[in-house]
């Protein structure tokens, strides 16, 4: 069976928006671990719009929020120096952002359900785990696409500016063999193609050696790729959920995990479904386990169903799991959301974050 997954770097406009709201949420959680936060971001050219609901004892002003946006975009690598190197019509600059903010407090009707230990939304969340520890129990096509994209992005962050930050990768596998790799990466120098080929080859050799060099590689399928970031596309939070979860290997439920505090099922129950799938796979064996979780806004009960690789039910149960219990178990009240966006929703490292804000 052929399987295909894609990955986008933080420099991709949609991922940039995800990172901005994750970064802002972390600033709130540093001061208030019980902050209620649901914020969306859209960026086109240098114009940023923030909208959503925030209830917190951390009383950040709109100027504070604008500062956080600029810090987040600068962390990604979109500095004025970067934009000048590529041309200001071709790349985003943190120093030239025009930021509009539309926020209010959380709805009191939602708040009363969450205050009573219920979940902050209704929905169905899907998790999965695979048996291959080399790919951190993630689908191999998804993992390889992420490895290629991350290595190219790290190269772009070194500052030579010959390869840009807005990178997209896609990998197709037939069984354990890679058959197709597609890479889109801004290039000022066509000589960079050779570096991309080398990076792709090293990742494929490390994680799918059965493939050899017998795969199709496409680099920048439209030809030249110079205008990028939000100068070439409009970014919006939550548009890369397959990238954030399991690629083309699992159903996707719930909403966007970025820009939401952990009382939102979009965040916590997606992470919990992954956690439970890993535990069930360790218990029953096999190549893959799925876990589906359903919940109701304002209620603490959750329905859990496990399925094997053939989507045959293994077990199902209803548990009383207040949001606060699961949040504490998964440590989701900590300011780790920007790191999760960098490293993967399910692969957060436990290293301290370097916070650039002076507040």
Short mmCIF file of C-alpha atoms in Angstrom, two decimals:
data_model
loop_
_atom_site.label_atom_id
_atom_site.label_comp_id
_atom_site.label_asym_id
_atom_site.label_seq_id
_atom_site.Cartn_x
_atom_site.Cartn_y
_atom_site.Cartn_z
CA UNK A 1 0.00 0.00 0.00
CA UNK A 2 1.29 3.43 -0.93
CA UNK A 3 1.20 6.12 1.74
CA UNK A 4 1.96 9.83 1.37
CA UNK A 5 2.63 12.55 3.94
CA UNK A 6 3.86 16.12 3.81
CA UNK A 7 5.66 18.48 6.16
CA UNK A 8 6.02 22.25 6.26
CA UNK A 9 8.68 24.24 8.10
CA UNK A 10 7.97 27.06 10.54
CA UNK A 11 8.69 29.43 7.67
CA UNK A 12 5.58 28.26 5.81
CA UNK A 13 2.87 30.95 6.22
CA UNK A 14 0.37 28.64 7.96
CA UNK A 15 3.02 27.26 10.33
CA UNK A 16 4.20 30.81 11.03
CA UNK A 17 0.69 31.68 12.19
CA UNK A 18 0.54 28.53 14.35
CA UNK A 19 3.87 29.45 15.92
CA UNK A 20 2.80 33.03 16.65
CA UNK A 21 -0.25 31.98 18.69
CA UNK A 22 1.67 29.15 20.41
CA UNK A 23 4.35 31.66 21.39
CA UNK A 24 1.78 34.11 22.78
CA UNK A 25 0.05 31.34 24.75
CA UNK A 26 3.38 30.46 26.37
CA UNK A 27 3.78 34.05 27.54
CA UNK A 28 0.39 33.83 29.26
CA UNK A 29 1.13 30.41 30.82
CA UNK A 30 4.40 31.73 32.28
CA UNK A 31 2.32 34.13 34.37
CA UNK A 32 -0.94 32.23 34.68
CA UNK A 33 -1.09 28.43 34.31
CA UNK A 34 -4.89 28.63 34.37
CA UNK A 35 -5.22 31.11 31.50
CA UNK A 36 -8.11 30.51 29.12
CA UNK A 37 -6.85 31.22 25.65
CA UNK A 38 -8.19 30.71 22.12
CA UNK A 39 -6.50 32.87 19.51
CA UNK A 40 -6.30 32.75 15.73
CA UNK A 41 -3.76 34.44 13.49
CA UNK A 42 -3.71 35.42 9.84
CA UNK A 43 -0.77 36.99 8.04
CA UNK A 44 -0.69 38.35 4.50
CA UNK A 45 2.38 40.27 3.34
CA UNK A 46 3.41 42.15 6.51
CA UNK A 47 -0.17 42.51 7.79
CA UNK A 48 -1.06 40.44 10.88
CA UNK A 49 -4.54 39.95 12.35
CA UNK A 50 -5.04 38.37 15.77
CA UNK A 51 -8.52 37.42 16.94
CA UNK A 52 -9.96 35.36 19.76
CA UNK A 53 -10.80 35.10 23.42
CA UNK A 54 -8.51 35.45 26.42
CA UNK A 55 -9.31 35.34 30.13
CA UNK A 56 -6.25 35.60 32.38
CA UNK A 57 -4.75 37.36 35.37
CA UNK A 58 -1.85 38.20 33.03
CA UNK A 59 -3.05 41.55 31.83
CA UNK A 60 -1.03 41.97 28.66
CA UNK A 61 -1.75 45.08 26.64
CA UNK A 62 -2.19 45.18 22.88
CA UNK A 63 1.32 46.60 22.64
CA UNK A 64 2.59 43.58 24.59
CA UNK A 65 0.84 41.26 22.14
CA UNK A 66 2.37 43.10 19.19
CA UNK A 67 5.79 42.68 20.78
CA UNK A 68 5.18 38.93 21.17
CA UNK A 69 4.17 38.61 17.52
CA UNK A 70 7.40 40.27 16.40
CA UNK A 71 9.48 38.09 18.74
CA UNK A 72 7.86 34.92 17.40
CA UNK A 73 8.35 35.88 13.74
CA UNK A 74 11.94 36.87 14.46
CA UNK A 75 12.58 33.50 16.16
CA UNK A 76 11.44 31.74 13.00
CA UNK A 77 14.16 33.64 11.15
CA UNK A 78 12.22 36.34 9.35
CA UNK A 79 14.41 39.28 10.31
CA UNK A 80 14.91 42.51 8.41
CA UNK A 81 18.33 41.24 7.34
CA UNK A 82 16.68 38.15 5.88
CA UNK A 83 14.06 40.18 4.00
CA UNK A 84 16.67 42.52 2.56
CA UNK A 85 18.75 39.58 1.36
CA UNK A 86 15.80 38.13 -0.54
CA UNK A 87 14.12 41.43 -1.42
CA UNK A 88 11.38 42.95 0.70
CA UNK A 89 8.77 41.93 -1.89
CA UNK A 90 9.87 38.31 -1.55
CA UNK A 91 10.09 37.62 2.19
CA UNK A 92 8.49 38.52 5.53
CA UNK A 93 10.20 40.79 8.07
CA UNK A 94 9.40 40.85 11.80
CA UNK A 95 10.46 44.49 11.96
CA UNK A 96 7.90 45.65 9.40
CA UNK A 97 4.72 44.06 10.74
CA UNK A 98 1.42 45.93 10.88
CA UNK A 99 -0.58 44.16 13.61
CA UNK A 100 -4.34 44.41 14.25
CA UNK A 101 -5.87 42.80 17.36
CA UNK A 102 -9.47 41.74 18.00
CA UNK A 103 -9.91 39.93 21.35
CA UNK A 104 -12.53 39.54 24.08
CA UNK A 105 -12.97 37.40 27.19
CA UNK A 106 -14.04 33.75 27.10
CA UNK A 107 -17.78 33.23 26.82
CA UNK A 108 -19.24 32.90 30.34
CA UNK A 109 -21.40 29.98 29.15
CA UNK A 110 -18.28 28.06 28.11
CA UNK A 111 -16.40 29.15 31.24
CA UNK A 112 -19.02 27.74 33.62
CA UNK A 113 -18.69 24.27 32.08
CA UNK A 114 -14.89 24.34 32.21
CA UNK A 115 -14.96 25.65 35.79
CA UNK A 116 -17.04 22.59 36.69
CA UNK A 117 -14.23 20.31 35.40
CA UNK A 118 -15.87 19.73 32.04
CA UNK A 119 -14.18 19.84 28.65
CA UNK A 120 -14.06 23.14 26.79
CA UNK A 121 -15.60 21.77 23.61
CA UNK A 122 -17.28 18.75 22.09
CA UNK A 123 -15.73 16.64 19.34
CA UNK A 124 -13.96 13.49 18.25
CA UNK A 125 -10.16 13.17 18.48
CA UNK A 126 -7.98 10.53 16.81
CA UNK A 127 -4.59 9.23 17.84
CA UNK A 128 -2.33 6.50 16.54
CA UNK A 129 0.97 4.79 17.20
CA UNK A 130 3.18 2.52 15.10
CA UNK A 131 5.57 -0.12 16.36
CA UNK A 132 8.75 1.26 14.73
CA UNK A 133 10.77 2.93 17.49
CA UNK A 134 13.24 4.35 14.94
CA UNK A 135 10.52 6.74 13.83
CA UNK A 136 9.38 7.49 17.40
CA UNK A 137 6.22 5.36 16.83
CA UNK A 138 5.09 7.74 14.08
CA UNK A 139 4.24 6.71 10.48
CA UNK A 140 7.47 6.35 8.50
CA UNK A 141 6.41 8.47 5.50
CA UNK A 142 5.37 11.28 7.84
CA UNK A 143 8.56 10.98 9.88
CA UNK A 144 10.85 11.04 6.83
CA UNK A 145 9.05 14.08 5.37
CA UNK A 146 9.57 15.86 8.73
CA UNK A 147 13.23 14.88 8.92
CA UNK A 148 13.96 16.18 5.43
CA UNK A 149 12.07 19.42 6.01
CA UNK A 150 13.58 20.04 9.43
CA UNK A 151 17.15 19.52 8.21
CA UNK A 152 16.61 21.89 5.26
CA UNK A 153 15.06 24.48 7.59
CA UNK A 154 17.99 24.19 9.99
CA UNK A 155 20.30 24.81 7.03
CA UNK A 156 18.28 27.88 6.07
CA UNK A 157 18.51 29.18 9.66
CA UNK A 158 22.31 29.20 9.49
CA UNK A 159 22.17 32.52 7.71
CA UNK A 160 23.71 31.99 4.28
CA UNK A 161 20.33 32.97 2.79
CA UNK A 162 20.91 30.77 -0.26
CA UNK A 163 17.98 28.58 0.75
CA UNK A 164 14.84 30.12 2.21
CA UNK A 165 12.81 29.35 5.34
CA UNK A 166 9.49 28.52 3.65
CA UNK A 167 9.99 24.81 2.96
CA UNK A 168 7.53 22.03 2.11
CA UNK A 169 8.40 18.36 1.74
CA UNK A 170 6.35 15.36 0.67
CA UNK A 171 7.19 11.65 0.79
CA UNK A 172 5.43 8.68 -0.79
CA UNK A 173 6.26 5.15 0.33
CA UNK A 174 5.29 1.75 -1.03
CA UNK A 175 5.67 -0.53 1.96
CA UNK A 176 9.10 0.24 3.44
CA UNK A 177 10.47 1.77 0.24
CA UNK A 178 10.45 5.47 -0.64
CA UNK A 179 9.19 5.96 -4.19
CA UNK A 180 8.74 9.74 -4.47
CA UNK A 181 10.05 12.82 -2.70
CA UNK A 182 8.89 16.36 -3.48
CA UNK A 183 10.65 19.40 -2.05
CA UNK A 184 9.70 23.07 -2.38
CA UNK A 185 12.39 25.39 -1.02
CA UNK A 186 13.19 29.00 -1.97
CA UNK A 187 16.56 29.24 -3.70
CA UNK A 188 18.63 32.23 -4.71
CA UNK A 189 21.30 29.98 -6.21
CA UNK A 190 20.49 26.90 -8.30
CA UNK A 191 23.61 25.27 -6.85
CA UNK A 192 21.52 24.69 -3.71
CA UNK A 193 19.70 21.91 -5.55
CA UNK A 194 22.69 19.68 -4.96
CA UNK A 195 22.53 20.34 -1.21
CA UNK A 196 18.83 19.45 -1.21
CA UNK A 197 19.57 16.21 -3.07
CA UNK A 198 22.26 15.34 -0.53
CA UNK A 199 19.94 16.01 2.43
CA UNK A 200 17.14 13.94 0.95
CA UNK A 201 19.56 11.09 0.19
CA UNK A 202 20.98 11.01 3.70
CA UNK A 203 17.54 10.92 5.35
CA UNK A 204 16.21 8.22 3.05
CA UNK A 205 19.34 6.13 3.61
CA UNK A 206 18.98 6.47 7.39
CA UNK A 207 15.29 5.59 7.71
CA UNK A 208 14.41 3.65 4.54
CA UNK A 209 17.66 2.03 3.33
CA UNK A 210 15.63 -0.44 1.27
CA UNK A 211 14.93 2.45 -1.12
CA UNK A 212 18.53 2.92 -2.24
CA UNK A 213 18.59 5.78 -4.76
CA UNK A 214 15.72 4.39 -6.78
CA UNK A 215 13.15 7.08 -6.03
CA UNK A 216 11.84 10.09 -7.93
CA UNK A 217 12.93 13.47 -6.55
CA UNK A 218 11.25 16.70 -7.62
CA UNK A 219 12.69 20.01 -6.42
CA UNK A 220 10.56 23.12 -6.98
CA UNK A 221 8.13 21.66 -9.46
CA UNK A 222 7.14 25.06 -10.87
CA UNK A 223 10.74 25.98 -11.61
CA UNK A 224 12.07 29.09 -9.88
CA UNK A 225 10.93 29.71 -6.29
CA UNK A 226 12.02 33.06 -4.82
CA UNK A 227 8.95 34.92 -3.52
CA UNK A 228 7.89 33.08 -0.38
CA UNK A 229 6.51 33.34 3.15
CA UNK A 230 3.41 35.52 3.50
CA UNK A 231 4.58 37.61 0.57
CA UNK A 232 3.66 34.73 -1.73
CA UNK A 233 0.81 33.19 0.25
CA UNK A 234 -1.66 34.03 3.04
CA UNK A 235 -1.09 32.18 6.31
CA UNK A 236 -3.85 31.09 8.68
CA UNK A 237 -3.79 29.02 11.88
CA UNK A 238 -4.96 25.43 11.71
CA UNK A 239 -4.54 24.74 8.00
CA UNK A 240 -1.80 22.12 8.37
CA UNK A 241 -3.44 19.61 10.70
CA UNK A 242 -2.25 16.58 8.70
CA UNK A 243 1.30 17.89 9.16
CA UNK A 244 0.75 18.40 12.88
CA UNK A 245 -0.76 14.94 13.37
CA UNK A 246 -0.02 11.82 11.27
CA UNK A 247 0.11 12.83 7.63
CA UNK A 248 -2.05 10.66 5.38
CA UNK A 249 -2.16 7.79 7.88
CA UNK A 250 -4.92 8.63 10.33
CA UNK A 251 -8.30 10.30 10.48
CA UNK A 252 -8.18 13.83 11.84
CA UNK A 253 -10.75 15.03 14.34
CA UNK A 254 -11.16 17.98 16.64
CA UNK A 255 -9.80 21.39 15.80
CA UNK A 256 -6.49 23.19 15.69
CA UNK A 257 -4.17 22.42 18.64
CA UNK A 258 -2.34 25.76 18.29
CA UNK A 259 -3.42 28.90 20.10
CA UNK A 260 -5.60 26.96 22.53
CA UNK A 261 -5.11 26.41 26.25
CA UNK A 262 -5.24 22.85 27.50
CA UNK A 263 -8.87 22.94 28.69
CA UNK A 264 -9.71 22.80 25.00
CA UNK A 265 -10.23 19.24 23.82
CA UNK A 266 -8.52 20.22 20.54
CA UNK A 267 -5.23 20.17 22.41
CA UNK A 268 -5.43 17.77 25.30
CA UNK A 269 -7.56 14.96 23.95
CA UNK A 270 -5.56 14.81 20.71
CA UNK A 271 -2.38 14.41 22.77
CA UNK A 272 -4.13 11.97 25.11
CA UNK A 273 -5.37 9.86 22.18
CA UNK A 274 -1.78 9.52 20.99
CA UNK A 275 -0.64 8.60 24.52
CA UNK A 276 -3.34 5.92 24.89
CA UNK A 277 -2.61 4.49 21.43
CA UNK A 278 1.03 4.05 22.40
CA UNK A 279 0.10 2.31 25.64
CA UNK A 280 -2.37 -0.03 23.93
CA UNK A 281 0.15 -0.91 21.19
CA UNK A 282 2.71 -1.83 23.84
CA UNK A 283 0.10 -4.07 25.46
CA UNK A 284 -1.43 -5.88 22.47
CA UNK A 285 1.39 -5.72 19.93
CA UNK A 286 0.91 -5.52 16.19
CA UNK A 287 2.07 -2.86 13.76
CA UNK A 288 -0.36 -0.05 14.52
CA UNK A 289 -3.11 1.01 16.95
CA UNK A 290 -5.66 3.79 16.62
CA UNK A 291 -7.47 5.49 19.49
CA UNK A 292 -10.62 7.60 19.09
CA UNK A 293 -11.90 9.82 21.92
CA UNK A 294 -15.21 11.65 22.03
CA UNK A 295 -16.28 14.30 24.53
CA UNK A 296 -19.06 16.76 25.33
CA UNK A 297 -18.60 20.42 26.21
CA UNK A 298 -19.06 21.00 29.93
CA UNK A 299 -18.93 17.26 30.77
CA UNK A 300 -16.01 15.25 32.16
CA UNK A 301 -16.90 11.84 30.66
CA UNK A 302 -15.02 10.73 27.55
CA UNK A 303 -15.67 7.79 25.26
CA UNK A 304 -12.56 5.84 24.20
CA UNK A 305 -12.34 3.29 21.39
CA UNK A 306 -9.23 1.37 20.30
CA UNK A 307 -8.78 -0.15 16.84
CA UNK A 308 -6.06 -2.27 15.27
CA UNK A 309 -4.29 -1.68 11.95
CA UNK A 310 -7.33 -3.10 10.11
CA UNK A 311 -9.69 -0.68 11.92
CA UNK A 312 -11.19 -3.60 13.85
CA UNK A 313 -12.27 -2.62 17.35
CA UNK A 314 -10.03 -3.88 20.14
CA UNK A 315 -11.81 -2.32 23.11
CA UNK A 316 -14.05 0.56 24.10
CA UNK A 317 -14.87 2.26 27.37
CA UNK A 318 -16.32 5.40 28.93
CA UNK A 319 -14.19 7.12 31.55
CA UNK A 320 -14.78 10.02 33.89
CA UNK A 321 -11.65 12.08 33.18
CA UNK A 322 -11.95 15.72 34.25
CA UNK A 323 -9.91 18.02 32.04
CA UNK A 324 -7.67 19.09 34.92
CA UNK A 325 -6.58 15.47 35.58
CA UNK A 326 -5.51 14.84 32.00
CA UNK A 327 -3.85 18.25 31.76
CA UNK A 328 -1.76 17.52 34.85
CA UNK A 329 -0.90 14.02 33.63
CA UNK A 330 0.36 15.33 30.29
CA UNK A 331 1.91 18.51 31.76
CA UNK A 332 -0.05 20.69 29.38
CA UNK A 333 -0.35 23.70 31.66
CA UNK A 334 3.35 24.42 31.13
CA UNK A 335 4.61 26.94 28.55
CA UNK A 336 5.77 24.32 26.04
CA UNK A 337 3.52 25.07 23.09
CA UNK A 338 6.06 26.93 20.95
CA UNK A 339 8.48 24.05 21.51
CA UNK A 340 5.75 21.59 20.54
CA UNK A 341 5.22 23.50 17.31
CA UNK A 342 8.96 23.36 16.63
CA UNK A 343 9.53 19.71 17.54
CA UNK A 344 6.13 18.13 16.88
CA UNK A 345 2.93 18.06 18.90
CA UNK A 346 3.76 14.59 20.27
CA UNK A 347 7.55 14.91 20.43
CA UNK A 348 8.15 17.88 22.69
CA UNK A 349 11.58 17.89 24.31
CA UNK A 350 11.83 18.58 28.02
CA UNK A 351 14.51 21.23 27.61
CA UNK A 352 13.91 24.72 29.03
CA UNK A 353 12.62 27.31 26.59
CA UNK A 354 14.70 30.41 25.95
CA UNK A 355 12.22 33.23 26.44
CA UNK A 356 13.23 36.40 24.67
CA UNK A 357 10.52 38.57 26.16
CA UNK A 358 11.73 41.00 28.82
CA UNK A 359 8.42 40.78 30.71
#
